[in-house]
Amino acid sequence: MKVGVIGLGLIGGSIAKELKHRGFATKIKGVDLNAANAKAALELGLIDEFAGDGPGSFNLNDLILFLEDIELIIVAIPVDAARKFVPEILDHLSSKQVLMDVGSTKVGICSAVSGRSNRKQFVATHPIAGTENSGPRAAHVGLFEGKIGIVCDAEESSSEALGIVQKIYNMLGMRIIRMDSAQHDQHISYVSHLSHISSFALALTVLDKEKDERLIFNMAGSGFESTVRLAKSSSEMWSPIFQQNKDFLAKALDEYIERLLAFKQDILEKNDNSLKMMMLDANRVRKILDGQDKNEVKLDLIDE
Amino acid sequence: MKVGVIGLGLIGGSIAKELKHRGFATKIKGVDLNAANAKAALELGLIDEFAGDGPGSFNLNDLILFLEDIELIIVAIPVDAARKFVPEILDHLSSKQVLMDVGSTKVGICSAVSGRSNRKQFVATHPIAGTENSGPRAAHVGLFEGKIGIVCDAEESSSEALGIVQKIYNMLGMRIIRMDSAQHDQHISYVSHLSHISSFALALTVLDKEKDERLIFNMAGSGFESTVRLAKSSSEMWSPIFQQNKDFLAKALDEYIERLLAFKQDILEKNDNSLKMMMLDANRVRKILDGQDKNEVKLDLIDE
């Protein structure tokens, strides 16, 4: 299959690398607004050729022309750009082409394509995988192994388009869950987006207080390193995600702050029992995350 | 050297294991209020014998008797218990014995021993190492390799006592930094204690919202797993730490919540520039934590 990847960062680059690695893609064309990224993706062998007069240079017409022999187009760009470009690309698809995105918010993109004549050729997805690193050099095989790929508003997509996405995601080692786009955005605001903000805010609090970088470096082994890992994430990617998910996220933040204030109060008042109860309650994440219940965690898998 | 370890959890157990492993301790006696832990420590070979009539059973007189042929006593118990027991043990030391603790708060313990006649035989330390796991089964060789060991209020300890601690910490692969106990508690409230509360509160927020454990499990790859790792930590250990460091910690929490509110406001008002500026600022942790400046990060090492 001939595959086009728009956006050659960690996710787009890793999918490209996997599809070549597994011999699924006979040809991969790529495009990235960042000329250095496009060039690196070619040098790294993630793609076979890139669009435009030179790396990183293209307009919509050029892009459509560049992608005309492509059967599957994967959009892996920041969610604000995706919301703008996906409907335009969709309108120019030939009847045999399938378009999918991999963004971290799904209501925005699904509203943007709603009612378009080619809507059925588009599949809204979110592979739950990533690292705090970005760019084509961070791309690697194995990123998606054992992870979950969420497909949103599947009833709006054709079974052919869904079948292709299913096949690719399974090939990458992912299990697929279907979900309503609003449901997705709400769940992900708690489990992912809130985590990122908690991490960014923690980094800023510590960096602001501790002017001596040596001290931070020396004391990072005490837990900071893990909680602050996500604060390394790309602002270009995350700012639009937070904005697109602002209502769910604001509510999640309110609830989080409420919990922090409960800790503060119990600490100041030395309510030892209440503090321990909260922590014991929080300890339940161990069982969930360590997957001690893995066998019992039955997934709503789509096995078509 | 004959070594006694009071508290056979992750830290006490790992130190015991290292000292035996490296042949430094000719004999290790251990004690733990938790009978199962004491027994496990013996079975795992972390210690050679345990105190009391049976595992976990002892009183102060028994303990003093049990430790009378011991040259170095390491206290690795929750900080509230350490604050209570360390002064009592100190008062019963023979002139050749050295006592050290490894707790995460240092003002409390240093005040508790202040002015005692044997004060010079005590060294207040904090090895900046740990995992979210606890108990003797979590103990392992290598835990301290490359980490920092903080020695507080060193001027209150004799050079002989400091020399023994220095020797052991260097043997375990740690570099030593000296610090005032109040300075220590303030710094650690930001870099470690705040991280733990941010993680506990995040776990509670998500667990409260997401009743479906499958969803949390499935979406955890999206960043949650890393930020919430510390929420697996022991409430018995952390509740007293938070309480002993309440003033510094309450202030750190206030500053953290202020940052979270700044994110919330910018997200709701879609202040893209301001959001990106904050994240770019937070991104500085990458350089610090990845140690790109490792060579430039000159440490105030004690090389006596």
Coordinates of C-alpha atoms in Angstrom, one line a residue:
Chain A
M1 CA 0.0 0.0 0.0
K2 CA 1.2 3.5 -0.8
V3 CA 1.1 5.7 2.3
G4 CA 1.4 9.4 2.9
V5 CA 2.3 10.9 6.2
I6 CA 1.6 14.5 7.0
G7 CA 3.7 15.5 10.0
L8 CA 6.9 13.6 10.6
G9 CA 7.3 13.9 14.3
L10 CA 7.4 11.1 16.9
I11 CA 4.0 9.6 16.1
G12 CA 4.0 10.2 12.3
G13 CA 7.6 9.1 12.0
S14 CA 7.1 6.0 14.1
I15 CA 4.1 4.9 12.1
A16 CA 6.0 5.4 8.9
K17 CA 9.0 3.5 10.2
E18 CA 6.8 0.6 11.4
L19 CA 4.9 0.4 8.1
K20 CA 8.2 0.3 6.1
H21 CA 9.8 -2.1 8.6
R22 CA 6.9 -4.5 8.3
G23 CA 6.8 -4.3 4.5
F24 CA 3.2 -3.0 4.6
A25 CA 4.0 0.3 2.9
T26 CA 5.5 -0.2 -0.6
K27 CA 6.1 3.5 -0.7
I28 CA 5.9 6.3 1.9
K29 CA 5.6 9.9 1.0
G30 CA 6.0 12.5 3.7
V31 CA 5.6 16.1 4.4
D32 CA 6.5 18.4 7.3
L33 CA 6.3 22.2 7.6
N34 CA 9.6 22.0 9.4
A35 CA 12.2 21.6 6.7
A36 CA 14.8 20.1 9.0
N37 CA 12.3 17.4 10.2
A38 CA 11.4 16.5 6.6
K39 CA 15.0 16.2 5.6
A40 CA 15.8 14.1 8.7
A41 CA 12.9 11.8 8.0
L42 CA 14.2 11.1 4.5
E43 CA 17.8 10.6 5.8
L44 CA 16.6 8.3 8.5
G45 CA 14.7 6.3 5.9
L46 CA 11.3 6.9 7.5
I47 CA 9.9 8.1 4.1
D48 CA 10.9 7.6 0.5
E49 CA 10.3 11.1 -0.7
F50 CA 9.0 14.4 0.6
A51 CA 6.6 17.0 -0.9
G52 CA 7.1 20.5 -2.2
D53 CA 10.0 22.3 -4.0
G54 CA 12.2 21.4 -1.1
P55 CA 11.7 19.9 2.3
G56 CA 9.1 21.6 4.3
S57 CA 7.7 23.7 1.5
F58 CA 4.2 23.0 0.2
N59 CA 0.8 24.5 -0.2
L60 CA -2.5 22.7 -0.3
N61 CA -2.6 22.3 -4.1
D62 CA 0.9 20.9 -4.2
L63 CA 0.0 18.6 -1.4
I64 CA -3.0 17.2 -3.1
L65 CA -1.0 16.6 -6.3
F66 CA 1.8 15.1 -4.2
L67 CA -0.6 12.6 -2.6
E68 CA -2.7 11.7 -5.6
D69 CA -1.3 8.2 -6.0
I70 CA -1.5 7.6 -2.2
E71 CA -4.0 5.2 -0.8
L72 CA -3.8 6.0 2.9
I73 CA -3.0 9.5 4.3
I74 CA -2.1 9.7 7.9
V75 CA -2.3 13.2 9.5
A76 CA 0.1 13.5 12.5
I77 CA 0.3 17.3 13.1
P78 CA -0.7 19.5 16.1
V79 CA -4.4 19.4 16.6
D80 CA -5.1 23.0 15.7
A81 CA -3.4 22.5 12.3
A82 CA -5.2 19.2 11.9
R83 CA -8.6 20.8 12.5
K84 CA -7.8 23.3 9.7
F85 CA -6.2 21.0 7.1
V86 CA -8.1 17.7 7.5
P87 CA -11.4 19.0 6.1
E88 CA -9.6 20.6 3.2
I89 CA -7.7 17.5 2.3
L90 CA -10.8 15.4 2.8
D91 CA -12.7 17.5 0.2
H92 CA -10.0 16.7 -2.3
L93 CA -9.7 13.0 -1.8
S94 CA -10.4 10.6 -4.6
S95 CA -13.0 7.9 -3.8
K96 CA -10.3 5.3 -3.2
Q97 CA -8.3 7.3 -0.7
V98 CA -8.6 6.9 3.1
L99 CA -7.6 9.7 5.6
M100 CA -6.9 9.2 9.3
D101 CA -5.6 11.5 12.0
V102 CA -3.8 10.6 15.3
G103 CA -4.5 13.7 17.4
S104 CA -5.0 13.8 21.2
T105 CA -8.3 15.6 21.0
K106 CA -11.2 14.2 18.9
V107 CA -14.2 16.5 19.3
G108 CA -12.6 19.3 17.4
I109 CA -11.6 17.2 14.4
C110 CA -14.8 15.3 14.3
S111 CA -16.9 18.5 14.2
A112 CA -14.6 20.0 11.6
V113 CA -15.4 17.1 9.1
S114 CA -19.0 16.6 10.1
G115 CA -21.3 16.6 7.1
R116 CA -18.5 16.7 4.5
S117 CA -19.3 14.6 1.5
N118 CA -16.2 12.5 1.9
R119 CA -16.7 12.1 5.7
K120 CA -16.9 8.3 5.5
Q121 CA -13.3 8.2 4.1
F122 CA -12.0 9.7 7.3
V123 CA -11.2 7.8 10.5
A124 CA -10.6 9.8 13.7
T125 CA -8.0 7.9 15.9
H126 CA -5.8 8.3 18.9
P127 CA -3.0 5.8 19.5
I128 CA -2.4 6.0 23.3
A129 CA 1.4 6.0 23.0
G130 CA 4.1 8.5 23.1
T131 CA 7.2 9.7 24.9
E132 CA 8.3 13.1 26.1
N133 CA 10.5 13.3 23.1
S134 CA 9.5 14.8 19.7
G135 CA 10.6 15.0 16.1
P136 CA 11.6 12.3 13.5
R137 CA 14.8 11.3 15.4
A138 CA 12.6 10.2 18.3
A139 CA 10.6 7.9 16.0
H140 CA 11.1 4.2 16.7
V141 CA 9.8 0.8 16.1
G142 CA 7.9 -0.7 19.0
L143 CA 6.3 2.5 20.3
F144 CA 2.8 1.2 19.8
E145 CA 3.4 -2.4 20.9
G146 CA 0.8 -3.5 23.5
K147 CA -0.9 -0.1 23.5
I148 CA -4.5 0.9 22.8
G149 CA -5.6 2.7 19.6
I150 CA -8.9 4.6 20.1
V151 CA -11.2 5.0 17.1
C152 CA -13.8 7.7 17.6
D153 CA -17.2 8.1 16.1
A154 CA -16.6 5.0 14.0
E155 CA -20.2 5.0 12.8
E156 CA -19.3 8.0 10.7
S157 CA -16.6 6.1 8.8
S158 CA -17.0 3.5 6.1
S159 CA -16.2 -0.1 7.0
E160 CA -13.4 -0.1 4.3
A161 CA -11.7 2.9 5.9
L162 CA -12.1 1.3 9.4
G163 CA -10.8 -1.9 8.1
I164 CA -7.5 -0.3 6.9
V165 CA -7.0 1.5 10.2
Q166 CA -7.8 -1.7 12.1
K167 CA -5.3 -3.6 10.1
I168 CA -2.5 -1.1 10.5
Y169 CA -3.1 -0.6 14.2
N170 CA -3.2 -4.4 14.8
M171 CA 0.0 -4.7 12.8
L172 CA 1.7 -2.1 15.1
G173 CA 0.7 -4.2 18.1
M174 CA -2.3 -2.1 19.2
R175 CA -5.7 -3.2 20.4
I176 CA -8.5 -1.1 19.2
I177 CA -11.3 0.5 21.3
R178 CA -14.1 2.5 19.9
M179 CA -15.4 5.5 21.7
D180 CA -17.6 8.5 21.2
S181 CA -15.4 11.6 20.5
A182 CA -16.8 13.6 23.5
Q183 CA -16.3 10.6 25.8
H184 CA -12.7 10.3 24.5
D185 CA -12.0 14.0 25.2
Q186 CA -13.4 13.8 28.7
H187 CA -11.5 10.6 29.7
I188 CA -8.3 11.8 28.1
S189 CA -8.5 15.2 29.9
Y190 CA -8.2 13.3 33.2
V191 CA -5.8 10.6 32.3
S192 CA -3.4 12.4 30.0
H193 CA -3.9 16.1 29.7
L194 CA -4.2 16.8 33.4
S195 CA -1.0 14.7 33.9
H196 CA 0.8 17.0 31.5
I197 CA -0.3 20.2 33.2
S198 CA 0.5 18.8 36.6
S199 CA 4.0 18.1 35.3
F200 CA 4.5 21.4 33.6
A201 CA 3.3 23.3 36.7
L202 CA 5.5 21.2 38.9
A203 CA 8.6 22.0 36.8
L204 CA 7.8 25.7 36.8
T205 CA 7.3 25.7 40.6
V206 CA 10.6 24.0 41.2
L207 CA 12.6 25.9 38.6
D208 CA 11.2 29.2 39.9
K209 CA 12.2 28.3 43.5
E210 CA 15.5 26.5 42.9
K211 CA 17.7 28.8 41.0
D212 CA 20.6 26.5 41.5
E213 CA 20.4 23.8 38.8
R214 CA 22.9 21.6 40.6
L215 CA 20.5 21.3 43.5
I216 CA 17.6 20.2 41.2
F217 CA 19.9 17.8 39.4
N218 CA 21.2 16.3 42.7
M219 CA 17.8 15.9 44.3
A220 CA 15.9 14.7 41.3
G221 CA 16.3 11.1 42.3
S222 CA 13.9 11.7 45.1
G223 CA 10.8 11.4 42.9
F224 CA 10.9 14.7 40.9
E225 CA 12.4 13.1 37.8
S226 CA 9.4 10.8 37.3
T227 CA 6.6 13.4 38.0
V228 CA 8.2 16.0 35.9
R229 CA 9.1 13.9 32.9
L230 CA 6.1 15.2 30.8
A231 CA 7.3 18.8 31.4
K232 CA 9.8 18.0 28.6
S233 CA 7.0 17.8 26.1
S234 CA 6.6 20.1 23.1
S235 CA 4.7 23.3 23.6
E236 CA 3.7 23.4 19.9
M237 CA 1.9 20.1 20.3
W238 CA 0.4 20.6 23.7
S239 CA -0.8 24.2 23.7
P240 CA -3.5 23.5 21.0
I241 CA -4.5 20.2 22.7
F242 CA -5.1 22.0 26.0
Q243 CA -7.1 24.7 24.2
Q244 CA -9.2 22.3 22.2
N245 CA -10.0 20.4 25.4
K246 CA -10.5 23.4 27.6
D247 CA -13.8 22.7 29.2
F248 CA -13.1 19.2 30.3
L249 CA -9.6 20.1 31.3
A250 CA -10.7 23.1 33.4
K251 CA -13.0 20.9 35.3
A252 CA -10.3 18.3 35.8
L253 CA -8.0 21.0 37.0
D254 CA -10.5 22.2 39.5
E255 CA -10.9 18.7 41.0
Y256 CA -7.2 18.3 41.1
I257 CA -6.7 21.6 43.0
E258 CA -9.4 20.5 45.4
R259 CA -7.4 17.4 46.2
L260 CA -4.2 19.3 46.7
L261 CA -6.0 21.7 49.1
A262 CA -7.3 18.7 51.0
F263 CA -3.7 17.4 51.4
K264 CA -2.6 20.9 52.4
Q265 CA -5.2 21.2 55.1
D266 CA -4.6 17.7 56.5
I267 CA -0.9 18.4 56.6
L268 CA -1.2 21.7 58.3
E269 CA -3.7 20.3 60.8
K270 CA -1.7 17.1 61.2
N271 CA -4.7 14.9 60.4
D272 CA -2.6 11.7 60.3
N273 CA -5.5 9.4 59.8
S274 CA -7.1 11.4 57.0
L275 CA -3.7 11.8 55.2
K276 CA -3.1 8.0 55.4
M277 CA -6.6 7.2 54.2
M278 CA -6.1 9.4 51.1
M279 CA -2.8 7.9 50.3
L280 CA -4.1 4.3 50.8
D281 CA -6.9 5.2 48.4
A282 CA -4.4 6.6 45.9
N283 CA -2.3 3.4 46.3
R284 CA -5.0 1.6 44.3
V285 CA -3.3 2.8 41.1
R286 CA -0.6 0.3 41.8
K287 CA -3.0 -2.6 41.2
I288 CA -4.4 -1.0 38.1
L289 CA -1.1 0.1 36.5
D290 CA 0.9 -3.0 37.4
G291 CA -1.8 -4.9 35.7
Q292 CA -2.1 -7.4 38.5
D293 CA -5.6 -7.6 37.2
K294 CA -4.5 -7.8 33.6
N295 CA -6.3 -11.0 33.0
E296 CA -9.4 -9.6 34.5
V297 CA -9.2 -6.4 32.6
K298 CA -11.4 -7.4 29.7
L299 CA -11.1 -5.1 26.8
D300 CA -13.9 -4.0 24.5
L301 CA -11.8 -5.2 21.6
I302 CA -13.0 -4.9 18.1
D303 CA -12.2 -8.1 16.4
E304 CA -13.7 -7.8 13.0
Chain B
M1 CA 32.5 -3.7 61.0
K2 CA 29.4 -4.9 62.9
V3 CA 26.4 -3.0 61.7
G4 CA 22.9 -2.8 63.2
V5 CA 19.9 -1.7 61.0
I6 CA 16.7 -0.5 62.6
G7 CA 14.0 -0.6 60.0
L8 CA 14.3 -3.3 57.3
G9 CA 12.4 -1.6 54.5
L10 CA 13.6 -0.5 51.1
I11 CA 16.4 1.8 52.3
G12 CA 17.5 0.0 55.5
G13 CA 17.3 -3.4 53.6
S14 CA 19.2 -2.1 50.6
I15 CA 22.0 -0.6 52.8
A16 CA 22.3 -3.9 54.7
K17 CA 22.4 -5.8 51.4
E18 CA 25.1 -3.6 50.0
L19 CA 27.3 -3.7 53.1
K20 CA 27.1 -7.5 53.2
H21 CA 27.5 -7.8 49.4
R22 CA 30.7 -5.6 49.5
G23 CA 32.1 -7.4 52.5
F24 CA 32.1 -4.3 54.7
A25 CA 29.8 -5.6 57.4
T26 CA 31.2 -8.7 59.1
K27 CA 27.8 -9.0 60.9
I28 CA 24.5 -7.3 60.5
K29 CA 21.8 -7.3 63.1
G30 CA 18.4 -6.1 62.2
V31 CA 15.1 -5.1 63.8
D32 CA 11.7 -4.2 62.4
L33 CA 8.4 -3.7 64.2
N34 CA 6.8 -5.6 61.4
A35 CA 7.4 -9.2 62.2
A36 CA 6.9 -10.3 58.6
N37 CA 9.5 -7.8 57.3
A38 CA 12.0 -8.9 59.9
K39 CA 11.6 -12.5 59.0
A40 CA 11.8 -11.8 55.3
A41 CA 15.0 -9.7 55.8
L42 CA 16.6 -12.7 57.5
E43 CA 15.4 -15.2 54.8
L44 CA 16.6 -12.9 52.1
G45 CA 20.0 -12.8 53.8
L46 CA 19.9 -9.0 54.3
I47 CA 20.7 -9.5 58.0
D48 CA 22.3 -12.2 60.1
E49 CA 20.0 -12.1 63.1
F50 CA 17.1 -10.1 64.3
A51 CA 16.2 -8.7 67.7
G52 CA 13.7 -9.6 70.4
D53 CA 12.0 -12.8 71.4
G54 CA 10.8 -13.2 67.9
P55 CA 10.9 -11.2 64.8
G56 CA 9.4 -7.7 65.2
S57 CA 9.1 -7.9 69.0
F58 CA 11.4 -5.6 71.0
N59 CA 11.5 -2.8 73.6
L60 CA 14.1 -0.2 74.1
N61 CA 16.1 -2.1 76.7
D62 CA 16.1 -5.3 74.7
L63 CA 17.2 -3.2 71.7
I64 CA 20.1 -1.6 73.5
L65 CA 21.2 -5.0 74.7
F66 CA 20.8 -6.5 71.2
L67 CA 23.0 -3.7 69.8
E68 CA 25.7 -3.6 72.4
D69 CA 28.4 -5.2 70.3
I70 CA 27.5 -3.1 67.2
E71 CA 29.8 -0.4 66.0
L72 CA 27.4 1.4 63.6
I73 CA 23.6 1.7 64.0
I74 CA 21.6 2.8 61.0
V75 CA 18.0 4.0 61.7
A76 CA 15.7 3.6 58.6
I77 CA 12.2 3.9 60.0
P78 CA 9.4 6.5 59.4
V79 CA 10.5 10.0 60.5
D80 CA 8.0 10.3 63.4
A81 CA 9.3 7.0 64.9
A82 CA 12.9 8.1 64.3
R83 CA 12.3 11.4 66.0
K84 CA 11.1 9.5 69.1
F85 CA 13.7 6.6 69.2
V86 CA 16.9 8.2 68.0
P87 CA 17.4 10.5 71.0
E88 CA 16.7 7.5 73.3
I89 CA 19.1 5.2 71.5
L90 CA 21.7 8.0 71.4
D91 CA 21.5 8.4 75.2
H92 CA 22.4 4.7 75.6
L93 CA 25.3 4.5 73.1
S94 CA 28.7 3.5 74.3
S95 CA 31.5 5.9 73.4
K96 CA 32.6 3.8 70.4
Q97 CA 29.2 3.5 68.7
V98 CA 28.1 5.6 65.8
L99 CA 24.4 6.3 65.0
M100 CA 23.0 7.6 61.7
D101 CA 19.5 8.1 60.3
V102 CA 18.4 8.2 56.7
G103 CA 15.1 10.0 56.9
S104 CA 13.6 12.4 54.4
T105 CA 13.2 15.3 56.9
K106 CA 16.1 16.6 58.9
V107 CA 15.0 19.5 61.1
G108 CA 12.9 17.3 63.3
I109 CA 15.5 14.8 64.0
C110 CA 18.3 17.4 64.5
S111 CA 16.2 19.3 67.0
A112 CA 15.4 16.1 68.8
V113 CA 19.0 15.3 69.4
S114 CA 20.2 18.8 69.9
G115 CA 22.2 19.3 73.2
R116 CA 22.3 15.6 74.0
S117 CA 25.6 14.5 75.5
N118 CA 26.3 12.0 72.8
R119 CA 25.2 14.3 69.9
K120 CA 28.6 14.0 68.2
Q121 CA 28.1 10.3 67.7
F122 CA 25.0 10.9 65.6
V123 CA 25.0 11.8 61.9
A124 CA 21.8 13.1 60.2
T125 CA 21.8 11.9 56.6
H126 CA 19.4 11.6 53.6
P127 CA 20.4 9.4 50.7
I128 CA 18.5 10.8 47.7
A129 CA 17.4 7.4 46.4
G130 CA 14.3 5.3 46.5
T131 CA 11.6 3.8 44.5
E132 CA 7.8 3.7 44.9
N133 CA 8.2 0.2 46.4
S134 CA 8.7 -0.6 50.0
G135 CA 9.7 -3.4 52.3
P136 CA 12.7 -5.8 52.5
R137 CA 11.7 -7.6 49.2
A138 CA 12.2 -4.3 47.4
A139 CA 15.7 -3.9 48.7
H140 CA 18.4 -4.3 46.1
V141 CA 22.1 -3.6 45.4
G142 CA 22.7 -0.6 43.2
L143 CA 19.9 1.6 44.6
F144 CA 22.4 4.3 45.7
E145 CA 24.8 4.1 42.7
G146 CA 25.5 7.6 41.3
K147 CA 23.1 9.2 43.8
I148 CA 23.6 12.0 46.3
G149 CA 23.9 11.5 50.1
I150 CA 23.1 14.6 52.1
V151 CA 24.7 15.0 55.5
C152 CA 23.0 17.7 57.6
D153 CA 24.4 19.9 60.3
A154 CA 27.7 18.1 60.0
E155 CA 29.4 20.5 62.4
E156 CA 27.4 18.8 65.2
S157 CA 28.9 15.4 64.5
S158 CA 32.4 14.2 65.3
S159 CA 34.9 13.7 62.5
E160 CA 35.1 10.0 63.3
A161 CA 31.3 9.6 62.9
L162 CA 31.3 11.6 59.7
G163 CA 34.2 9.6 58.4
I164 CA 32.3 6.3 58.8
V165 CA 29.2 7.7 57.1
Q166 CA 31.4 9.1 54.3
K167 CA 33.1 5.8 53.8
I168 CA 29.9 3.8 53.6
Y169 CA 28.1 6.3 51.3
N170 CA 31.1 6.4 49.0
M171 CA 31.2 2.6 49.0
L172 CA 27.5 2.6 48.0
G173 CA 28.4 4.8 45.0
M174 CA 27.0 8.1 46.5
R175 CA 28.6 11.5 46.5
I176 CA 28.1 13.5 49.6
I177 CA 26.8 17.0 50.0
R178 CA 26.6 18.8 53.3
M179 CA 23.7 21.1 54.0
D180 CA 22.0 22.8 56.9
S181 CA 19.0 20.8 58.1
A182 CA 16.6 23.7 57.5
Q183 CA 18.0 24.3 54.0
H184 CA 17.6 20.5 53.3
D185 CA 14.0 20.5 54.4
Q186 CA 13.1 23.5 52.3
H187 CA 14.8 22.2 49.1
I188 CA 13.4 18.7 49.5
S189 CA 9.9 20.0 50.1
Y190 CA 10.0 21.4 46.5
V191 CA 11.9 18.7 44.7
S192 CA 10.6 15.6 46.5
H193 CA 7.7 16.1 48.9
L194 CA 5.7 18.3 46.5
S195 CA 6.2 15.7 43.7
H196 CA 4.7 13.0 46.0
I197 CA 1.6 15.1 46.8
S198 CA 1.1 16.1 43.2
S199 CA 1.2 12.4 42.3
F200 CA -1.1 11.3 45.2
A201 CA -3.6 14.0 44.3
L202 CA -3.5 13.2 40.6
A203 CA -4.2 9.5 41.4
L204 CA -7.2 10.4 43.6
T205 CA -8.6 12.8 41.0
V206 CA -8.5 10.2 38.2
L207 CA -9.6 7.3 40.4
D208 CA -12.5 9.4 41.6
K209 CA -13.6 10.3 38.1
E210 CA -12.9 7.1 36.3
K211 CA -14.7 4.3 38.0
D212 CA -13.8 2.0 35.1
E213 CA -10.4 0.6 35.9
R214 CA -10.1 -0.7 32.4
L215 CA -10.2 2.8 31.0
I216 CA -7.4 4.0 33.4
F217 CA -5.3 0.9 32.5
N218 CA -5.9 1.4 28.8
M219 CA -5.1 5.1 28.8
A220 CA -2.3 5.1 31.2
G221 CA 0.3 5.1 28.4
S222 CA -0.6 8.6 27.7
G223 CA 1.5 10.1 30.4
F224 CA -0.5 9.2 33.5
E225 CA 1.7 6.2 34.4
S226 CA 4.8 8.4 34.9
T227 CA 3.2 11.3 36.8
V228 CA 1.3 8.9 39.1
R229 CA 4.2 6.5 39.9
L230 CA 4.8 8.0 43.3
A231 CA 1.2 7.6 44.3
K232 CA 2.1 3.9 44.9
S233 CA 4.3 5.1 47.9
S234 CA 3.7 4.0 51.4
S235 CA 1.3 6.1 53.5
E236 CA 3.1 5.0 56.7
M237 CA 6.3 6.5 55.5
W238 CA 4.9 9.6 53.8
S239 CA 2.3 10.9 56.2
P240 CA 4.9 11.7 58.9
I241 CA 7.3 13.2 56.4
F242 CA 4.6 15.6 55.2
Q243 CA 3.6 16.5 58.7
Q244 CA 7.2 17.1 59.8
N245 CA 7.8 19.4 56.8
K246 CA 4.4 21.1 56.9
D247 CA 5.4 24.7 56.7
F248 CA 7.8 24.5 53.8
L249 CA 5.4 22.1 52.1
A250 CA 2.3 24.2 52.5
K251 CA 4.2 27.1 50.9
A252 CA 5.3 24.9 48.0
L253 CA 1.8 23.7 47.5
D254 CA 0.5 27.2 47.4
E255 CA 3.0 28.1 44.7
Y256 CA 2.2 24.9 42.8
I257 CA -1.6 25.7 42.9
E258 CA -0.9 29.2 41.6
R259 CA 0.9 27.7 38.6
L260 CA -2.0 25.4 37.9
L261 CA -4.4 28.3 38.1
A262 CA -2.3 30.2 35.6
F263 CA -2.5 27.3 33.2
K264 CA -6.3 27.0 33.7
Q265 CA -6.8 30.7 33.0
D266 CA -4.6 30.7 29.9
I267 CA -6.4 27.6 28.6
L268 CA -9.9 29.0 29.2
E269 CA -8.8 32.3 27.6
K270 CA -6.9 30.6 24.9
N271 CA -3.8 32.6 25.5
D272 CA -1.7 30.5 23.2
N273 CA 1.5 32.6 23.5
S274 CA 1.4 32.7 27.3
L275 CA 0.8 28.9 27.4
K276 CA 3.7 28.2 25.1
M277 CA 6.0 30.5 27.0
M278 CA 5.2 28.6 30.2
M279 CA 5.8 25.3 28.6
L280 CA 9.0 26.4 27.0
D281 CA 10.2 27.6 30.4
A282 CA 9.2 24.3 31.9
N283 CA 11.2 22.5 29.2
R284 CA 14.4 23.6 30.9
V285 CA 14.1 20.6 33.1
R286 CA 15.1 18.5 30.2
K287 CA 18.6 20.0 30.1
I288 CA 18.9 19.8 33.9
L289 CA 17.7 16.2 34.2
D290 CA 19.2 14.7 31.2
G291 CA 22.5 16.1 32.6
Q292 CA 23.6 17.6 29.3
D293 CA 25.4 19.9 31.6
K294 CA 26.7 17.1 33.7
N295 CA 30.3 18.1 33.3
E296 CA 29.4 21.7 34.2
V297 CA 27.3 20.6 37.2
K298 CA 30.1 21.0 39.7
L299 CA 29.2 19.4 43.0
D300 CA 30.2 20.6 46.4
L301 CA 31.7 17.3 47.1
I302 CA 33.3 16.4 50.4
D303 CA 36.5 14.6 49.6
E304 CA 38.0 14.2 53.0

